[in-house]
Amino acid sequence: MYSDLTSNPRIRPVEAAHIGDLIRIAEETNLSPWTAQNYLDEIKNPSAIMLRLVGEDNTTMGFVVGRTVIGGDIETQLDAEIYNIAIDITQQGNGYGQILLTGFVKICSARQVQKIWLEVRESNRKAISFYEKNGFTTVQTRNNFYSDPREAALLMRLVLAPAQE
Ligand SMILES: CC(C)(COP(=O)(O)OP(=O)(O)OC[C@H]1O[C@@H](n2cnc3c(N)ncnc32)[C@H](O)[C@@H]1OP(=O)(O)O)[C@@H](O)C(=O)NCCC(=O)NCCS
């Protein structure tokens, strides 16, 4: 399962019972809100990659939600998107986000994903540094992408493998 692919027993799949934890962490960290139904639908989606980082007592310390998608114009090319990643507000800055993102990238590599995409608020310097440290680069600015407050998004991309000709 995921812990085999990521070689980390602290990384577990998200199940329906954990959705309340995800909603709480997303609210506390001002992530774009997903409803319980959004998460439930995603759990049923075979393309979803939903990882939960657990503490020693199996508490949820953070999560990442993404999906593999058909990449570019070539139907056999697989990309991935990250929709939400967050660490419990009291646990940030301790390397846990890094564990989750590394796990997500390993699963993408195992699924032959070539590029990973995400959007991030342009004022979210911490997340942007986090992604840049992991090899993501900004490929586009999308003005007025977010609301409440209105703000531009940076579209960032990590290239895992060269595109097939
Ligand atoms: C972004 C987030 C997931 C990073 O997780 P984290 O556990 O806090 O980060 P880590 O401790 O694993 O740090 C990994 C790297 O990120 C960068 N980073 C982390 N905190 C940082 C900060 N305050 N300032 C600048 N860079 C930072 C550093 O490069 C760090 O590597 P280093 O420790 O070797 O310098 C987490 O801070 C978070 O949940 N933020 C709120 C939600 C959010 O904004 N999500 C992204 C939405 S697009």
PDB file of C-alpha atoms and ligand atoms in Angstrom:
ATOM      1  CA  MET A   1       0.000   0.000   0.000  1.00  0.00           C
ATOM      2  CA  TYR A   2       1.120   3.607   0.362  1.00  0.00           C
ATOM      3  CA  SER A   3       3.526   2.857   3.203  1.00  0.00           C
ATOM      4  CA  ASP A   4       5.304   0.346   0.916  1.00  0.00           C
ATOM      5  CA  LEU A   5       5.521   2.834  -1.929  1.00  0.00           C
ATOM      6  CA  THR A   6       6.707   5.652   0.315  1.00  0.00           C
ATOM      7  CA  SER A   7       8.817   3.453   2.657  1.00  0.00           C
ATOM      8  CA  ASN A   8       7.288   5.394   5.539  1.00  0.00           C
ATOM      9  CA  PRO A   9       4.896   3.744   7.997  1.00  0.00           C
ATOM     10  CA  ARG A  10       3.714   7.183   9.184  1.00  0.00           C
ATOM     11  CA  ILE A  11       2.087   7.759   5.782  1.00  0.00           C
ATOM     12  CA  ARG A  12      -1.355   6.180   5.529  1.00  0.00           C
ATOM     13  CA  PRO A  13      -4.271   6.402   3.110  1.00  0.00           C
ATOM     14  CA  VAL A  14      -7.118   8.794   3.919  1.00  0.00           C
ATOM     15  CA  GLU A  15     -10.337   7.016   4.837  1.00  0.00           C
ATOM     16  CA  ALA A  16     -13.834   8.398   5.406  1.00  0.00           C
ATOM     17  CA  ALA A  17     -13.258   8.431   9.186  1.00  0.00           C
ATOM     18  CA  HIS A  18     -10.484  11.005   8.763  1.00  0.00           C
ATOM     19  CA  ILE A  19     -12.412  13.575   6.770  1.00  0.00           C
ATOM     20  CA  GLY A  20     -13.250  15.605   9.895  1.00  0.00           C
ATOM     21  CA  ASP A  21      -9.501  15.906  10.634  1.00  0.00           C
ATOM     22  CA  LEU A  22      -8.815  17.088   7.082  1.00  0.00           C
ATOM     23  CA  ILE A  23     -11.560  19.723   7.261  1.00  0.00           C
ATOM     24  CA  ARG A  24     -10.257  21.002  10.625  1.00  0.00           C
ATOM     25  CA  ILE A  25      -6.647  21.258   9.399  1.00  0.00           C
ATOM     26  CA  ALA A  26      -7.747  22.902   6.139  1.00  0.00           C
ATOM     27  CA  GLU A  27      -9.785  25.500   8.069  1.00  0.00           C
ATOM     28  CA  GLU A  28      -6.957  26.259  10.493  1.00  0.00           C
ATOM     29  CA  THR A  29      -4.465  26.711   7.671  1.00  0.00           C
ATOM     30  CA  ASN A  30      -6.782  28.765   5.393  1.00  0.00           C
ATOM     31  CA  LEU A  31      -6.727  26.234   2.579  1.00  0.00           C
ATOM     32  CA  SER A  32      -9.379  26.395  -0.109  1.00  0.00           C
ATOM     33  CA  PRO A  33     -12.345  24.686   1.565  1.00  0.00           C
ATOM     34  CA  TRP A  34     -13.438  21.244   0.485  1.00  0.00           C
ATOM     35  CA  THR A  35     -16.684  19.829   1.831  1.00  0.00           C
ATOM     36  CA  ALA A  36     -16.964  16.386   3.401  1.00  0.00           C
ATOM     37  CA  GLN A  37     -18.703  15.267   0.204  1.00  0.00           C
ATOM     38  CA  ASN A  38     -15.765  16.549  -1.902  1.00  0.00           C
ATOM     39  CA  TYR A  39     -13.380  14.406   0.143  1.00  0.00           C
ATOM     40  CA  LEU A  40     -15.712  11.388   0.054  1.00  0.00           C
ATOM     41  CA  ASP A  41     -15.986  11.621  -3.737  1.00  0.00           C
ATOM     42  CA  GLU A  42     -12.213  11.877  -3.988  1.00  0.00           C
ATOM     43  CA  ILE A  43     -11.675   8.772  -1.834  1.00  0.00           C
ATOM     44  CA  LYS A  44     -13.748   6.826  -4.378  1.00  0.00           C
ATOM     45  CA  ASN A  45     -11.772   8.216  -7.324  1.00  0.00           C
ATOM     46  CA  PRO A  46      -9.178   5.658  -8.506  1.00  0.00           C
ATOM     47  CA  SER A  47      -6.947   8.481  -9.759  1.00  0.00           C
ATOM     48  CA  ALA A  48      -6.800  10.145  -6.351  1.00  0.00           C
ATOM     49  CA  ILE A  49      -3.670  10.186  -4.215  1.00  0.00           C
ATOM     50  CA  MET A  50      -4.733  11.033  -0.650  1.00  0.00           C
ATOM     51  CA  LEU A  51      -2.130  10.651   2.063  1.00  0.00           C
ATOM     52  CA  ARG A  52      -2.380  11.212   5.785  1.00  0.00           C
ATOM     53  CA  LEU A  53       0.644  11.712   8.015  1.00  0.00           C
ATOM     54  CA  VAL A  54       0.009  10.218  11.440  1.00  0.00           C
ATOM     55  CA  GLY A  55       1.542  10.748  14.839  1.00  0.00           C
ATOM     56  CA  GLU A  56       2.549   7.883  17.130  1.00  0.00           C
ATOM     57  CA  ASP A  57      -1.018   7.676  18.482  1.00  0.00           C
ATOM     58  CA  ASN A  58      -2.486   7.594  14.926  1.00  0.00           C
ATOM     59  CA  THR A  59      -3.623  11.237  15.142  1.00  0.00           C
ATOM     60  CA  THR A  60      -3.721  13.115  11.847  1.00  0.00           C
ATOM     61  CA  MET A  61      -0.809  15.559  11.664  1.00  0.00           C
ATOM     62  CA  GLY A  62      -1.249  16.549   8.043  1.00  0.00           C
ATOM     63  CA  PHE A  63      -2.482  15.458   4.670  1.00  0.00           C
ATOM     64  CA  VAL A  64      -2.056  15.860   0.949  1.00  0.00           C
ATOM     65  CA  VAL A  65      -4.750  15.429  -1.679  1.00  0.00           C
ATOM     66  CA  GLY A  66      -3.992  15.150  -5.359  1.00  0.00           C
ATOM     67  CA  ARG A  67      -4.824  13.163  -8.433  1.00  0.00           C
ATOM     68  CA  THR A  68      -3.227  11.753 -11.550  1.00  0.00           C
ATOM     69  CA  VAL A  69      -4.554  13.307 -14.759  1.00  0.00           C
ATOM     70  CA  ILE A  70      -3.965  12.804 -18.468  1.00  0.00           C
ATOM     71  CA  GLY A  71      -1.026  15.048 -19.311  1.00  0.00           C
ATOM     72  CA  GLY A  72      -0.789  17.364 -22.295  1.00  0.00           C
ATOM     73  CA  ASP A  73      -2.101  16.181 -25.652  1.00  0.00           C
ATOM     74  CA  ILE A  74      -0.769  12.665 -25.399  1.00  0.00           C
ATOM     75  CA  GLU A  75      -3.310  10.297 -23.867  1.00  0.00           C
ATOM     76  CA  THR A  76      -0.681   7.923 -22.553  1.00  0.00           C
ATOM     77  CA  GLN A  77       1.155  10.692 -20.699  1.00  0.00           C
ATOM     78  CA  LEU A  78       0.260  10.972 -17.042  1.00  0.00           C
ATOM     79  CA  ASP A  79       0.622  14.139 -14.963  1.00  0.00           C
ATOM     80  CA  ALA A  80      -0.511  14.800 -11.400  1.00  0.00           C
ATOM     81  CA  GLU A  81      -2.055  17.741  -9.572  1.00  0.00           C
ATOM     82  CA  ILE A  82      -1.831  18.657  -5.913  1.00  0.00           C
ATOM     83  CA  TYR A  83      -5.057  20.251  -4.652  1.00  0.00           C
ATOM     84  CA  ASN A  84      -4.388  20.600  -0.928  1.00  0.00           C
ATOM     85  CA  ILE A  85      -1.459  19.970   1.364  1.00  0.00           C
ATOM     86  CA  ALA A  86      -1.315  21.051   4.977  1.00  0.00           C
ATOM     87  CA  ILE A  87       0.281  20.260   8.296  1.00  0.00           C
ATOM     88  CA  ASP A  88      -1.523  20.844  11.600  1.00  0.00           C
ATOM     89  CA  ILE A  89      -0.816  24.457  12.541  1.00  0.00           C
ATOM     90  CA  THR A  90       0.950  23.457  15.784  1.00  0.00           C
ATOM     91  CA  GLN A  91       3.258  21.018  13.953  1.00  0.00           C
ATOM     92  CA  GLN A  92       4.529  23.106  11.049  1.00  0.00           C
ATOM     93  CA  GLY A  93       8.235  23.672  10.445  1.00  0.00           C
ATOM     94  CA  ASN A  94       9.283  20.266  11.791  1.00  0.00           C
ATOM     95  CA  GLY A  95       9.856  18.464   8.504  1.00  0.00           C
ATOM     96  CA  TYR A  96       6.426  16.838   8.316  1.00  0.00           C
ATOM     97  CA  GLY A  97       5.333  18.641   5.152  1.00  0.00           C
ATOM     98  CA  GLN A  98       8.535  17.403   3.561  1.00  0.00           C
ATOM     99  CA  ILE A  99       7.706  13.789   4.483  1.00  0.00           C
ATOM    100  CA  LEU A 100       4.251  14.096   2.905  1.00  0.00           C
ATOM    101  CA  LEU A 101       5.435  15.775  -0.291  1.00  0.00           C
ATOM    102  CA  THR A 102       8.262  13.235  -0.706  1.00  0.00           C
ATOM    103  CA  GLY A 103       5.694  10.456  -0.270  1.00  0.00           C
ATOM    104  CA  PHE A 104       3.393  12.024  -2.852  1.00  0.00           C
ATOM    105  CA  VAL A 105       6.257  12.366  -5.349  1.00  0.00           C
ATOM    106  CA  LYS A 106       7.336   8.736  -4.810  1.00  0.00           C
ATOM    107  CA  ILE A 107       3.808   7.503  -5.537  1.00  0.00           C
ATOM    108  CA  CYS A 108       3.689   9.686  -8.655  1.00  0.00           C
ATOM    109  CA  SER A 109       7.026   8.243  -9.817  1.00  0.00           C
ATOM    110  CA  ALA A 110       5.731   4.709  -9.269  1.00  0.00           C
ATOM    111  CA  ARG A 111       2.708   5.576 -11.450  1.00  0.00           C
ATOM    112  CA  GLN A 112       5.014   6.931 -14.213  1.00  0.00           C
ATOM    113  CA  VAL A 113       3.815  10.521 -13.708  1.00  0.00           C
ATOM    114  CA  GLN A 114       5.887  13.004 -15.697  1.00  0.00           C
ATOM    115  CA  LYS A 115       4.911  16.368 -14.208  1.00  0.00           C
ATOM    116  CA  ILE A 116       3.243  17.489 -10.987  1.00  0.00           C
ATOM    117  CA  TRP A 117       1.217  20.736 -11.049  1.00  0.00           C
ATOM    118  CA  LEU A 118      -0.215  22.945  -8.338  1.00  0.00           C
ATOM    119  CA  GLU A 119      -1.511  26.454  -7.707  1.00  0.00           C
ATOM    120  CA  VAL A 120      -0.516  28.538  -4.719  1.00  0.00           C
ATOM    121  CA  ARG A 121      -1.490  32.039  -3.544  1.00  0.00           C
ATOM    122  CA  GLU A 122       1.281  34.418  -4.557  1.00  0.00           C
ATOM    123  CA  SER A 123       1.450  35.796  -0.978  1.00  0.00           C
ATOM    124  CA  ASN A 124       2.031  32.305   0.493  1.00  0.00           C
ATOM    125  CA  ARG A 125       5.819  32.696   0.667  1.00  0.00           C
ATOM    126  CA  LYS A 126       6.244  29.747   3.024  1.00  0.00           C
ATOM    127  CA  ALA A 127       4.511  27.297   0.701  1.00  0.00           C
ATOM    128  CA  ILE A 128       6.313  28.737  -2.343  1.00  0.00           C
ATOM    129  CA  SER A 129       9.708  28.242  -0.609  1.00  0.00           C
ATOM    130  CA  PHE A 130       8.627  24.731   0.336  1.00  0.00           C
ATOM    131  CA  TYR A 131       7.766  23.884  -3.273  1.00  0.00           C
ATOM    132  CA  GLU A 132      10.888  25.561  -4.682  1.00  0.00           C
ATOM    133  CA  LYS A 133      13.048  23.563  -2.281  1.00  0.00           C
ATOM    134  CA  ASN A 134      11.444  20.480  -3.806  1.00  0.00           C
ATOM    135  CA  GLY A 135      12.244  21.461  -7.387  1.00  0.00           C
ATOM    136  CA  PHE A 136       8.971  23.120  -8.388  1.00  0.00           C
ATOM    137  CA  THR A 137       9.267  26.179 -10.633  1.00  0.00           C
ATOM    138  CA  THR A 138       6.706  28.857 -11.437  1.00  0.00           C
ATOM    139  CA  VAL A 139       5.453  28.577 -14.993  1.00  0.00           C
ATOM    140  CA  GLN A 140       2.612  31.117 -14.973  1.00  0.00           C
ATOM    141  CA  THR A 141       0.815  33.716 -12.844  1.00  0.00           C
ATOM    142  CA  ARG A 142      -2.981  33.464 -12.936  1.00  0.00           C
ATOM    143  CA  ASN A 143      -4.467  36.833 -11.962  1.00  0.00           C
ATOM    144  CA  ASN A 144      -7.598  36.956  -9.790  1.00  0.00           C
ATOM    145  CA  PHE A 145      -7.515  33.178  -9.430  1.00  0.00           C
ATOM    146  CA  TYR A 146      -8.556  33.132  -5.774  1.00  0.00           C
ATOM    147  CA  SER A 147     -11.387  34.896  -3.984  1.00  0.00           C
ATOM    148  CA  ASP A 148     -11.728  35.810  -0.260  1.00  0.00           C
ATOM    149  CA  PRO A 149      -9.328  37.539  -0.563  1.00  0.00           C
ATOM    150  CA  ARG A 150      -8.969  38.048  -4.296  1.00  0.00           C
ATOM    151  CA  GLU A 151      -5.435  37.144  -5.287  1.00  0.00           C
ATOM    152  CA  ALA A 152      -3.288  35.767  -8.070  1.00  0.00           C
ATOM    153  CA  ALA A 153      -2.117  32.165  -8.146  1.00  0.00           C
ATOM    154  CA  LEU A 154       1.301  30.976  -9.150  1.00  0.00           C
ATOM    155  CA  LEU A 155       1.056  27.855 -11.292  1.00  0.00           C
ATOM    156  CA  MET A 156       4.012  25.683 -10.283  1.00  0.00           C
ATOM    157  CA  ARG A 157       5.342  22.538 -11.884  1.00  0.00           C
ATOM    158  CA  LEU A 158       7.764  19.770 -10.979  1.00  0.00           C
ATOM    159  CA  VAL A 159       9.158  17.794 -13.912  1.00  0.00           C
ATOM    160  CA  LEU A 160       9.781  14.159 -12.951  1.00  0.00           C
ATOM    161  CA  ALA A 161      10.641  12.745 -16.351  1.00  0.00           C
ATOM    162  CA  PRO A 162      11.294  14.113 -19.813  1.00  0.00           C
ATOM    163  CA  ALA A 163       8.222  14.151 -22.064  1.00  0.00           C
ATOM    164  CA  GLN A 164       8.023  11.383 -24.699  1.00  0.00           C
ATOM    165  CA  GLU A 165       8.505  12.563 -28.270  1.00  0.00           C
TER     166      GLU A 165
HETATM  167  C1  LIG B   1       3.481  24.520   3.432  1.00  0.00           C
HETATM  168  C2  LIG B   1       3.497  23.405   4.482  1.00  0.00           C
HETATM  169  C3  LIG B   1       2.708  22.195   3.964  1.00  0.00           C
HETATM  170  C4  LIG B   1       4.981  22.975   4.708  1.00  0.00           C
HETATM  171  O1  LIG B   1       5.016  21.961   5.697  1.00  0.00           O
HETATM  172  P1  LIG B   1       5.988  22.111   6.980  1.00  0.00           P
HETATM  173  O2  LIG B   1       5.882  20.868   7.757  1.00  0.00           O
HETATM  174  O3  LIG B   1       5.639  23.390   7.678  1.00  0.00           O
HETATM  175  O4  LIG B   1       7.397  22.275   6.252  1.00  0.00           O
HETATM  176  P2  LIG B   1       8.739  21.473   6.590  1.00  0.00           P
HETATM  177  O5  LIG B   1       9.079  21.678   8.032  1.00  0.00           O
HETATM  178  O6  LIG B   1       8.616  20.075   6.110  1.00  0.00           O
HETATM  179  O7  LIG B   1       9.806  22.278   5.718  1.00  0.00           O
HETATM  180  C5  LIG B   1      10.254  21.824   4.455  1.00  0.00           C
HETATM  181  C6  LIG B   1      10.864  22.990   3.710  1.00  0.00           C
HETATM  182  O8  LIG B   1       9.862  23.975   3.432  1.00  0.00           O
HETATM  183  C7  LIG B   1      10.451  25.288   3.523  1.00  0.00           C
HETATM  184  N1  LIG B   1       9.843  26.013   4.635  1.00  0.00           N
HETATM  185  C8  LIG B   1       9.145  25.498   5.674  1.00  0.00           C
HETATM  186  N2  LIG B   1       8.739  26.485   6.495  1.00  0.00           N
HETATM  187  C9  LIG B   1       9.208  27.638   5.959  1.00  0.00           C
HETATM  188  C10 LIG B   1       9.111  29.015   6.341  1.00  0.00           C
HETATM  189  N3  LIG B   1       8.481  29.405   7.467  1.00  0.00           N
HETATM  190  N4  LIG B   1       9.702  29.940   5.545  1.00  0.00           N
HETATM  191  C11 LIG B   1      10.357  29.579   4.413  1.00  0.00           C
HETATM  192  N5  LIG B   1      10.481  28.279   4.013  1.00  0.00           N
HETATM  193  C12 LIG B   1       9.914  27.337   4.771  1.00  0.00           C
HETATM  194  C13 LIG B   1      11.913  25.085   3.796  1.00  0.00           C
HETATM  195  O9  LIG B   1      12.588  24.985   2.555  1.00  0.00           O
HETATM  196  C14 LIG B   1      11.931  23.741   4.483  1.00  0.00           C
HETATM  197  O10 LIG B   1      13.149  23.073   4.355  1.00  0.00           O
HETATM  198  P3  LIG B   1      14.320  23.301   5.466  1.00  0.00           P
HETATM  199  O11 LIG B   1      13.699  23.036   6.781  1.00  0.00           O
HETATM  200  O12 LIG B   1      15.349  22.284   5.073  1.00  0.00           O
HETATM  201  O13 LIG B   1      14.737  24.714   5.304  1.00  0.00           O
HETATM  202  C15 LIG B   1       2.926  23.864   5.845  1.00  0.00           C
HETATM  203  O14 LIG B   1       3.654  24.956   6.327  1.00  0.00           O
HETATM  204  C16 LIG B   1       1.453  24.234   5.811  1.00  0.00           C
HETATM  205  O15 LIG B   1       0.603  23.401   6.113  1.00  0.00           O
HETATM  206  N6  LIG B   1       1.113  25.501   5.478  1.00  0.00           N
HETATM  207  C17 LIG B   1      -0.273  25.949   5.469  1.00  0.00           C
HETATM  208  C18 LIG B   1      -1.085  25.347   4.349  1.00  0.00           C
HETATM  209  C19 LIG B   1      -0.555  25.760   2.984  1.00  0.00           C
HETATM  210  O16 LIG B   1      -0.228  26.921   2.759  1.00  0.00           O
HETATM  211  N7  LIG B   1      -0.499  24.773   2.058  1.00  0.00           N
HETATM  212  C20 LIG B   1      -0.060  25.009   0.705  1.00  0.00           C
HETATM  213  C21 LIG B   1      -1.239  25.424  -0.116  1.00  0.00           C
HETATM  214  S1  LIG B   1      -0.819  25.588  -1.858  1.00  0.00           S
END
